[in-house]
XYZ file of C-alpha atoms in Angstrom:
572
model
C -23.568 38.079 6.347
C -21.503 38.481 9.433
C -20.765 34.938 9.644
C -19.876 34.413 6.044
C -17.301 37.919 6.420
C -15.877 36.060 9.651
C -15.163 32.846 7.660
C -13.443 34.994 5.121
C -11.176 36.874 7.148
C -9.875 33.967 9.225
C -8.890 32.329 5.965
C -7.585 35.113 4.717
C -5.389 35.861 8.159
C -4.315 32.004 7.400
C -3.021 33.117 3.416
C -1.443 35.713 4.763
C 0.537 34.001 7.594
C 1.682 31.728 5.094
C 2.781 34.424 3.074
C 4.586 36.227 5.867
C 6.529 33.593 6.301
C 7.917 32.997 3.618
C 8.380 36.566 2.901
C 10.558 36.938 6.201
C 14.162 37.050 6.237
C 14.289 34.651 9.436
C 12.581 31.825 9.601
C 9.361 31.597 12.543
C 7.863 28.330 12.717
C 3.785 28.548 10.828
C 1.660 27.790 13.729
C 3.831 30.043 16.282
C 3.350 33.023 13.810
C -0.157 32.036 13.208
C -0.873 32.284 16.787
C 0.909 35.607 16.856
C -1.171 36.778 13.897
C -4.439 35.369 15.538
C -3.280 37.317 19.332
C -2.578 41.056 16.989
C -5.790 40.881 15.058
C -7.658 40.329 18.205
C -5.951 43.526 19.958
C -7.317 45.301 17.175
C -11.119 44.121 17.887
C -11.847 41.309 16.020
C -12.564 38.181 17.741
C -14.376 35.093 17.098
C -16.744 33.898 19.892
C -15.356 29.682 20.283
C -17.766 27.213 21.511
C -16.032 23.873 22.107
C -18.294 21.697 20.819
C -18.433 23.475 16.988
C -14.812 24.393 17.526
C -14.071 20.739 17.834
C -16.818 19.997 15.196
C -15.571 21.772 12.148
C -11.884 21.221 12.323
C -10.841 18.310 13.971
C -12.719 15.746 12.197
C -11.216 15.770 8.629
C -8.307 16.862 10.101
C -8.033 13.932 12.342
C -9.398 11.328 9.348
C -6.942 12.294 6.757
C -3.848 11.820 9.538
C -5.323 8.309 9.924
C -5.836 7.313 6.737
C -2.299 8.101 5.496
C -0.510 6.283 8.706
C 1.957 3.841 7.938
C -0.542 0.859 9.035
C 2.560 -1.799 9.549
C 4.202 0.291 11.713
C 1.335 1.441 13.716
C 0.981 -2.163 14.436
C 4.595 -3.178 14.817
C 4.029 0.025 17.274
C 0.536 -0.841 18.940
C 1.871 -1.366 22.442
C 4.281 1.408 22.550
C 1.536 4.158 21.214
C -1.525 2.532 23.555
C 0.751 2.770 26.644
C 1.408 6.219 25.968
C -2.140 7.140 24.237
C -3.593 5.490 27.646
C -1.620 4.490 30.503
C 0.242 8.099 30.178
C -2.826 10.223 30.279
C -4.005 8.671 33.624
C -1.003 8.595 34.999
C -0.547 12.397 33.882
C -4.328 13.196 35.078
C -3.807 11.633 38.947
C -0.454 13.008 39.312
C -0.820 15.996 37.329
C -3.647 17.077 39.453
C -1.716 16.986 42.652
C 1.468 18.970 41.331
C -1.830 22.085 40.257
C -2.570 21.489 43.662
C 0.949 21.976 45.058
C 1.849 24.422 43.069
C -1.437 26.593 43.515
C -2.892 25.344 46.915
C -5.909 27.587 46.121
C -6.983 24.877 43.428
C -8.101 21.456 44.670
C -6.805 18.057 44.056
C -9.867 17.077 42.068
C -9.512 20.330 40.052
C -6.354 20.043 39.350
C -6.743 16.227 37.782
C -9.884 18.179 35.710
C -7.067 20.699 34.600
C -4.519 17.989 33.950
C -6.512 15.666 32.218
C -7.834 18.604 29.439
C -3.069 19.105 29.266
C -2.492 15.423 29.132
C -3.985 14.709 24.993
C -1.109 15.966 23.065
C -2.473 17.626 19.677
C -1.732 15.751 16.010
C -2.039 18.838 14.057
C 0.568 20.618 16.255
C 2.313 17.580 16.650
C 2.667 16.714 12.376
C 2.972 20.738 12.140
C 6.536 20.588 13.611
C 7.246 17.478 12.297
C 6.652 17.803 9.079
C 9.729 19.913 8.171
C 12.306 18.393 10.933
C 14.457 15.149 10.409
C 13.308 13.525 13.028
C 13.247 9.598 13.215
C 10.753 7.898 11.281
C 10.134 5.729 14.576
C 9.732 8.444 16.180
C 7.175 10.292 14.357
C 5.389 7.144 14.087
C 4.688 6.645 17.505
C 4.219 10.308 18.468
C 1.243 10.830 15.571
C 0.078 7.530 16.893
C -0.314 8.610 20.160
C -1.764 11.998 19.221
C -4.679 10.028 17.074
C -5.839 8.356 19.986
C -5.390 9.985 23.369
C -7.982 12.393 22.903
C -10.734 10.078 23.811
C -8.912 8.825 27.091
C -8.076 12.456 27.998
C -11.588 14.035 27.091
C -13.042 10.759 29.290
C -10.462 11.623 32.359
C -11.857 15.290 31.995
C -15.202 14.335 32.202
C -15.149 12.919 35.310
C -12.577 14.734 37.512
C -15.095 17.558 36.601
C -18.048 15.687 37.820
C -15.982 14.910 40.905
C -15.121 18.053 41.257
C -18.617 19.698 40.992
C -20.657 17.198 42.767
C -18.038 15.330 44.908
C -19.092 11.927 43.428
C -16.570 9.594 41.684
C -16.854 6.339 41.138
C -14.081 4.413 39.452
C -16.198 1.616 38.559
C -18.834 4.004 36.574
C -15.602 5.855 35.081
C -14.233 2.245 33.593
C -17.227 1.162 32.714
C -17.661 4.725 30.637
C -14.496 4.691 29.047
C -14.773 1.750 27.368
C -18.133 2.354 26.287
C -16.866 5.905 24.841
C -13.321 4.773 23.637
C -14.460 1.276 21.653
C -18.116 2.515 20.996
C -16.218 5.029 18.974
C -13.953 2.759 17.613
C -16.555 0.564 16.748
C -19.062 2.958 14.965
C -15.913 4.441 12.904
C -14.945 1.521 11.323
C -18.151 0.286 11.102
C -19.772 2.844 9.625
C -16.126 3.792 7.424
C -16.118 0.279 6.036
C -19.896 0.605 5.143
C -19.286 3.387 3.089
C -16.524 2.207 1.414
C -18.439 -0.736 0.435
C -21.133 0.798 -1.141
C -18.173 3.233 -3.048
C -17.134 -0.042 -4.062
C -20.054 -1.031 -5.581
C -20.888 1.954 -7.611
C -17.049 1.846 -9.204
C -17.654 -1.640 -10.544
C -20.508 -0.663 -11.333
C -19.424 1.955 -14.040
C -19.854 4.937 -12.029
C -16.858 7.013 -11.002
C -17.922 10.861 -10.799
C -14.714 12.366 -9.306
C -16.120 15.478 -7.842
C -19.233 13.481 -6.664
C -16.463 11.231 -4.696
C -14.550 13.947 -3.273
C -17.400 15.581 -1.711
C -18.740 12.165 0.138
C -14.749 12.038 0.799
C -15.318 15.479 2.932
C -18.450 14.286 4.090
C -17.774 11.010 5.510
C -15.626 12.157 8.890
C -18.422 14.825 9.901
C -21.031 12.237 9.352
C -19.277 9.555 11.478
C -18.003 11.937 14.158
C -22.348 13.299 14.455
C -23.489 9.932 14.746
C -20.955 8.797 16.999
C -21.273 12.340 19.413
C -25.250 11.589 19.109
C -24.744 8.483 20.855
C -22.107 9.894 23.248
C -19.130 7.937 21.929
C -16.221 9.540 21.267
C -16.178 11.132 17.369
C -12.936 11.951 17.584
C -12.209 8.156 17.753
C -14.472 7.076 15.408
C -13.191 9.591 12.853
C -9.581 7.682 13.313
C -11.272 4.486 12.699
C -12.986 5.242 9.850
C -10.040 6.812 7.977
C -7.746 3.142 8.882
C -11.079 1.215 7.954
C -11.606 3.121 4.430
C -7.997 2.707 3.768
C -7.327 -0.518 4.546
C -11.140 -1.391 1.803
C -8.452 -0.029 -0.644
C -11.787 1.972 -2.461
C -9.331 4.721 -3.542
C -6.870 2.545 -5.759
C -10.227 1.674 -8.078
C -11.192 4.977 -8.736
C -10.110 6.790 -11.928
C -6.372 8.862 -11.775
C -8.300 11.793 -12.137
C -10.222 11.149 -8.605
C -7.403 10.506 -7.322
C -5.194 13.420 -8.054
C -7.974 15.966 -7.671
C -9.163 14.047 -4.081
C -5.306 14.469 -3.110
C -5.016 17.793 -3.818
C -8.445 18.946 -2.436
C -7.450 16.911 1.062
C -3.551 18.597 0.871
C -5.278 21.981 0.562
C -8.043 21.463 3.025
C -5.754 20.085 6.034
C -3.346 22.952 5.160
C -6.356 25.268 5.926
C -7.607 23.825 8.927
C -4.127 23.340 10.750
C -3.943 27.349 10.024
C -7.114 28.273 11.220
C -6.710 26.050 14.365
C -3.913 28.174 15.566
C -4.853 31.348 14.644
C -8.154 30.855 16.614
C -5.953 29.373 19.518
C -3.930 33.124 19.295
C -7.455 34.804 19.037
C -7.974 33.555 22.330
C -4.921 34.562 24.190
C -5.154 38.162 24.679
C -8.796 37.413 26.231
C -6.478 35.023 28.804
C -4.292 37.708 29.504
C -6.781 39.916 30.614
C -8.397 37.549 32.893
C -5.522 36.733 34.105
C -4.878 40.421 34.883
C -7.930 40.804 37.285
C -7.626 37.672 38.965
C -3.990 38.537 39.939
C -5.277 42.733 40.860
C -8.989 40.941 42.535
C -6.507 38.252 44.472
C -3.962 40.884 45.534
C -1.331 38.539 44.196
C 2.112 39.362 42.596
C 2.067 39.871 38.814
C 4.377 37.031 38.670
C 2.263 34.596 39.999
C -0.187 33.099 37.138
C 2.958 33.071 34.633
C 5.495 31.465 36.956
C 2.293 28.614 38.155
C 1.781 28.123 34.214
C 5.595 27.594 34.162
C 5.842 25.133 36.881
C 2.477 22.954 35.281
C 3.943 22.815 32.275
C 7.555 21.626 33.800
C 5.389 19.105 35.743
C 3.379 17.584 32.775
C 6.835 17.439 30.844
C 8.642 15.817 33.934
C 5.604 13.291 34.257
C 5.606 13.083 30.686
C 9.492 12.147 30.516
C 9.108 9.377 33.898
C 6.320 7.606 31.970
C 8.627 6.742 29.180
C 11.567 6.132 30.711
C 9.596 3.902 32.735
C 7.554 2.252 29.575
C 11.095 1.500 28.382
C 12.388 -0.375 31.000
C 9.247 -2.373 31.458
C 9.194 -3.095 27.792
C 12.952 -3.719 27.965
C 12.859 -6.096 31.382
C 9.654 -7.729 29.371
C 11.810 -8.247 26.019
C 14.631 -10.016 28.418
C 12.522 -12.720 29.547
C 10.400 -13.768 26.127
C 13.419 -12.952 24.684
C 12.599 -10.473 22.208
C 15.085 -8.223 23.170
C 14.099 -4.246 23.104
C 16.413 -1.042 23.370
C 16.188 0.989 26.004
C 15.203 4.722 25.089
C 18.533 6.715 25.129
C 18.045 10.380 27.160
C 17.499 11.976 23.667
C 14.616 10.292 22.444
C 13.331 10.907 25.898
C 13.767 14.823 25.553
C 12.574 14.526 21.876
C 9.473 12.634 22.770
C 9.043 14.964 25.914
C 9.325 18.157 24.193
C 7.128 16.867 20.963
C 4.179 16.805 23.524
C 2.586 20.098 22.832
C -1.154 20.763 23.332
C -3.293 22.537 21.131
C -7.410 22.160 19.866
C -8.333 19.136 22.209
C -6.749 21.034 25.427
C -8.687 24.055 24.600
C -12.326 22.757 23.602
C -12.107 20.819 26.975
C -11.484 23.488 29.339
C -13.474 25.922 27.612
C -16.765 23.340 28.364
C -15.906 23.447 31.844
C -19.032 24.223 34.008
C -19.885 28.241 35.194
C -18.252 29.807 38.216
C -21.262 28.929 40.195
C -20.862 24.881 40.168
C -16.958 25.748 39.749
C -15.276 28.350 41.137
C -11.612 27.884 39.526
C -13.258 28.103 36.101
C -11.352 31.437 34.947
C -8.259 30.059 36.809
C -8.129 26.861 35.192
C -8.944 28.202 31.544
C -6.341 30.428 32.427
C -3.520 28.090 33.134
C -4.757 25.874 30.392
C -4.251 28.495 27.747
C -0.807 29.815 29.088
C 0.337 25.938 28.765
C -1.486 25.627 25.749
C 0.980 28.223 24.315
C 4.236 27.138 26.842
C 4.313 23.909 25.079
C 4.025 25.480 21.255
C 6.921 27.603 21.982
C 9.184 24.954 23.773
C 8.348 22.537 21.023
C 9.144 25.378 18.421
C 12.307 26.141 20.028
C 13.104 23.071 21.356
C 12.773 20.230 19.415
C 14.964 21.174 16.383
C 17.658 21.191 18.843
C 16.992 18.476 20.638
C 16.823 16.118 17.090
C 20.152 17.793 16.330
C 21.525 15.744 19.038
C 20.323 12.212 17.815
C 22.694 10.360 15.745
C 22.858 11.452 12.157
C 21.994 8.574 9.418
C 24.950 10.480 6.769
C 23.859 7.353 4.553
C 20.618 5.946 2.879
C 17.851 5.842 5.425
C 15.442 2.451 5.994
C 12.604 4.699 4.110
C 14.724 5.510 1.329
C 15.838 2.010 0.927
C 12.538 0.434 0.857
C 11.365 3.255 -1.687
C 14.932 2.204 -3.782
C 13.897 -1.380 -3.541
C 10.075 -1.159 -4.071
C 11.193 0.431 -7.767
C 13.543 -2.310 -8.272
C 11.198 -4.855 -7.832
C 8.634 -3.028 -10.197
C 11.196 -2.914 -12.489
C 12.058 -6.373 -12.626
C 8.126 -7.490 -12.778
C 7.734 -5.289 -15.944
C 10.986 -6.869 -17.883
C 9.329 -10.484 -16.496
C 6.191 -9.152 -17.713
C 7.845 -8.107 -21.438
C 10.109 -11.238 -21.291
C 6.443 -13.489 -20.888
C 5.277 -11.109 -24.055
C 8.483 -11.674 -25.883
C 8.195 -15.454 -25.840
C 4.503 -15.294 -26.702
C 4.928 -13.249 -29.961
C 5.471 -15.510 -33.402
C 8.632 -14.742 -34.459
C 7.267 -13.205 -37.780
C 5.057 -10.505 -35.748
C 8.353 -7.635 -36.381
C 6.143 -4.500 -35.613
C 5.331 -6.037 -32.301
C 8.671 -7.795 -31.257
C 10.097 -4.254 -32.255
C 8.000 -2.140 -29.890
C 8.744 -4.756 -27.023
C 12.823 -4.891 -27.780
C 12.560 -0.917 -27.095
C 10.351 -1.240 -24.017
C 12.842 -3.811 -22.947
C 15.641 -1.661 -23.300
C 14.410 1.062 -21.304
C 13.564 -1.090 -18.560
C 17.226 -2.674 -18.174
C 18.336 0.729 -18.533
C 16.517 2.108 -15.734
C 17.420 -0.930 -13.838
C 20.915 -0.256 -14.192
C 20.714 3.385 -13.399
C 18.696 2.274 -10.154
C 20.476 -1.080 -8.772
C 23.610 -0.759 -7.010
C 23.950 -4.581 -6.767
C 24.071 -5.232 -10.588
C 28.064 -5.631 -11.955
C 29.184 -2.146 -12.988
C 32.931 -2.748 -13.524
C 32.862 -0.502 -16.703
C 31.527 1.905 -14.902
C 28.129 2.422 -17.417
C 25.970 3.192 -14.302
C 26.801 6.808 -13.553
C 27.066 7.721 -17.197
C 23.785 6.597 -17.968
C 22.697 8.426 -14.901
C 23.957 11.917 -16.032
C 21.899 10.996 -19.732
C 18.828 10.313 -18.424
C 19.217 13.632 -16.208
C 20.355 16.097 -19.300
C 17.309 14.352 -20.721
C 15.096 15.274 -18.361
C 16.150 18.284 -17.479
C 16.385 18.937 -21.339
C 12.618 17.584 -21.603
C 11.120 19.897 -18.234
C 12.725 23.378 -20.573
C 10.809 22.087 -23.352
C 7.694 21.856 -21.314
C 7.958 25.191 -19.600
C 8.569 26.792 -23.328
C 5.646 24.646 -24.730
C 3.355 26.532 -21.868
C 4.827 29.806 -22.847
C 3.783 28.839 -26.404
C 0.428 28.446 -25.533
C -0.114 30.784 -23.624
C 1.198 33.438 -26.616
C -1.745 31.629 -28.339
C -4.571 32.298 -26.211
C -3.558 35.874 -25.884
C -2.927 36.492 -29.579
C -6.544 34.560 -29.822
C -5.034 31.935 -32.415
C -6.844 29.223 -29.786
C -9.591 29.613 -27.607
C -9.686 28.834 -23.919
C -11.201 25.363 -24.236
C -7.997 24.428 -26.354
C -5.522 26.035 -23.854
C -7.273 24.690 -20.464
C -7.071 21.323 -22.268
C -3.531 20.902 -23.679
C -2.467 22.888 -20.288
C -3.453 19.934 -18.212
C -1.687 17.551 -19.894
C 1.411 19.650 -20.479
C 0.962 20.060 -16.262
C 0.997 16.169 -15.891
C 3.499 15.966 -18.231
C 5.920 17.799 -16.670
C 5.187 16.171 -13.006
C 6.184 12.845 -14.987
C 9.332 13.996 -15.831
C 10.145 15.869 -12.526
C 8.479 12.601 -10.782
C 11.245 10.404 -12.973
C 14.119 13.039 -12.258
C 13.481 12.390 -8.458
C 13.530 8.622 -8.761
C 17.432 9.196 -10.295
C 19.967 8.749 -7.899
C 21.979 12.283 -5.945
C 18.727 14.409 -7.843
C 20.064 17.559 -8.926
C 17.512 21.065 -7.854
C 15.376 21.108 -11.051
C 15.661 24.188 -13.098
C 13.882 27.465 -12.642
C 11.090 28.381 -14.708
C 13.052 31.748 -15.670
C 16.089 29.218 -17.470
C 14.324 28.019 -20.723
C 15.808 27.770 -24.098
C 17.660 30.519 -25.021
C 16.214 30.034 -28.632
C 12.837 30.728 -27.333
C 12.440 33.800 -29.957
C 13.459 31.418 -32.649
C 10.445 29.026 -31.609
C 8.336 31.221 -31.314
C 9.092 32.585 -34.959
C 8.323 28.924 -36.119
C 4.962 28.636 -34.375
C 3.699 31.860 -36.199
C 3.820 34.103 -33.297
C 6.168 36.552 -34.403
């Protein structure tokens, strides 16, 4: 019972962050007030006990296989280089060097600790990471290889940890072993995710074309499938995290989804949208639940030590400038390697301009990773700095949310603004076009087919033909438009729609006088609801797809002869 009334209030602290913030006259970024929300509930008394390994269990899995399976997969391999450089070569880099600024700036903590420190700060997190994305206009390059890198440095970061922390307990490293173990973690994980992704996909496969296509049967093996994969790879102590990436690129490259039935696929996109909206909250609010428990630590150490007050917060201060400088001198140098490299195979590449290399610097913010490693760390006995490091590891944890929450949207401000259409929104523009053009080809190969006596038929596909050139010309720039018929079929397809969406919203007003005056029963209304609800995302979908899309009109605007309606339906 006390389990099930813990689950319940930390979804119900995530509903209610959500809330708050929309409900507040200034905007806070989500996960910085659900931190905040997490840190006051636990001054109050209630706290969740975290264990790493069902911390990392329960919410990075699905969390992490949804992220991969909606990747842009040609630009994560256009990208490959950039993101492995920076998804390996930077963590390393970040874990040696990183561990000797800890040392420097605490002497107290040992090289070898400090690399066991840096390596659990050098995975930046995806969910923080597409949390502050999401909502800026940052560069769609940009985002691309930041989520990139986020999906896979976990498993070089959590391998780094792993052994600086055996060197540092037992005073044994061996760089041969460590090589040897990262590549059996890293591709043994890759290997069992796709493996075992592509597997299931095939036998989904097989039961579609097969006839059977239970949506809510799918969805739930949907859910299943990452925790299953991430168990079996953990069991043989491969990296889950890895092979839940691989097995969401593996299932959605098998293309399984595009046979199953609209209704799967609306429900299994809604269900995901709602579930990774959930765990993203809960993530950070049991990252805040933590922090007052770090400040108090951190209290006695500094009182036990005889140290200034100042002392943890300005050393979590100067780690987290150090991982940011390292952070920014690995990509500047990645660039010019990859630039001096494009010179001579002449492929020539741009050299990363000072902005993106604040934006990319400041976009590195740790989060769940960072804290279910140093939380696993061995007890004081085998290592002393335990509290210290979890310590530091928790202020940067938080350091890095709140300079990428105040940070980055000022730092994109200063990238060059794209005034006009962007590549995405071209391709999107284009990708209709050609659709378009394949259903008039498609009509046109009907058209010719038809005797010339079938009238009912040839009728039905002159209309369809006619509203496919028209939508052509309200979408294609590059057809002749010297009369100028463009924008004023334009504004009548948008009065249309917009006409169309007030006659929905009074047809659910309608029905829902119905039900309550008992003229229907709820059978009736559920099932003319639905399609009056897809109905309308048609039209609002079609409305988008116009060109300068006006904001769609409130639900409170409907026809102002609503009473009269409403007379004619028998309800008054």
């Amino acid at each position: 019972m006390e389990v099930a009334l813990t689950v319940l209030a930390l979804l119900v602290m995530t509903a209610l962050s959500g809330l708050l913030g929309r409900l507040l006259p200034f905007r806070i970024p989500l996960p910085l007030l659900q931190i905040a929300a997490g840190s006051a509930v636990s001054f109050l008394g209630f706290s969740v006990p975290l264990s790493s390994e069902l911390f990392l269990l329960l919410l990075m899995p699905p969390l992490l296989f949804i992220d991969a399976y909606r990747i842009p997969m040609r630009e994560f391999g256009e990208l490959r280089t950039v993101i492995l450089s920076l998804a390996v070569g930077l963590v390393i880099f970040s874990t040696i060097a990183g561990g000797y600024a800890v040392h420097w700036i605490m002497p107290a903590i040992l090289p070898v600790a400090g690399m066991a420190l840096a390596a659990a700060l050098s995975p930046t997190d995806a969910v923080s990471v597409n949390s502050f994305l999401a909502t800026a206009q940052a560069p769609a390059r940009l985002v691309q290889i930041l989520n990139g890198e986020a999906l896979l440095n976990d498993a070089s970061g959590l391998v780094c940890f792993k052994f600086a922390v055996a060197a540092a307990t037992t005073g044994l490293f061996s760089l041969k072993a460590a090589s040897s173990n990262f590549v059996y973690v890293s591709f043994g994980g890759v290997l069992i995710g796709a493996g075992l992704g592509w597997l299931f996909a095939r036998i989904e496969l097989m039961a579609l074309r097969r006839g059977y296509d239970d949506s809510s049967n799918h969805i739930l093996i949907s859910l299943l499938i990452p925790y299953i994969i991430y168990l079996i790879a953990d069991a043989v102590e491969c990296s889950g995290i890895l092979a839940s990436v691989a097995a969401g690129i593996a299932i959605r490259l098998t293309g399984v989804m595009s046979e199953t039935q609209i209704e799967t696929r609306l429900r299994a996109t809604t269900l995901w949208d709602q579930l990774c909206s959930t765990l993203n909250g809960l993530v950070f609010i049991m990252l805040g639940q933590q922090l007052p428990g770090q400040v108090e630590q951190a209290a006695h150490i500094v009182r036990s030590a005889g140290l200034t007050p100042w002392m943890l917060p300005l050393a979590i201060v100067g780690i987290q400038c150090a991982m940011s400088a390292l952070r920014a001198i690995w990509i500047v140098a990645n660039g010019l390697v990859f630039y001096s490299v494009g010179k001579l195979t002449h492929h020539p590449q741009a050299l990363p301009s000072w902005r993106n290399v604040l934006v990319m610097t400041l976009a590195g913010a740790r989060g769940a990773v960072t804290l279910a490693a140093i939380i696993s760390l061995p007890s004081e006995n085998d290592m002393p700095e335990r509290t210290v490091l979890v310590v530091l590891a928790t202020g940067v944890i938080i350091t890095s949310l709140m300079l990428a929450t105040f940070g980055l949207p000022r730092a994109l401000k200063l990238l060059p603004r794209n005034d006009g259409e962007t590549p995405a929104q071209r391709e999107i523009l284009e990708t209709r076009i050609t659709l378009i053009r394949s259903g008039i080809a498609a009509l046109q190969a009907e058209q010719a087919r038809l005797p010339s006596n079938a009238n009912r038929t040839n009728d039905t596909v002159s209309l369809l033909m006619t509203e496919f050139n028209e939508r052509l010309r309200r979408l294609d720039p590059s057809l002749d438009d010297s009369e100028g018929k463009r924008s004023g079929s334009v504004q009548r397809k948008r009065d249309e729609l917009m006409l169309r969406l007030r006659i929905v919203r009074l047809q659910r007003r309608v029905l829902h006088s119905l039900l309550t005056d008992r003229n229907i029963n709820d059978l009736t209304e559920r099932a003319i609801g639905r399609q009056l609800d897809v109905r309308e995302q048609e039209f609002l979908m079609e409305l988008n797809d116009l060109p300068q899309l006006p904001e769609p009109p409130p639900a409170e605007t409907l026809i102002a002869a609503a009473p009269e309606e409403r007379r004619h339906a028998g309800l008054e």
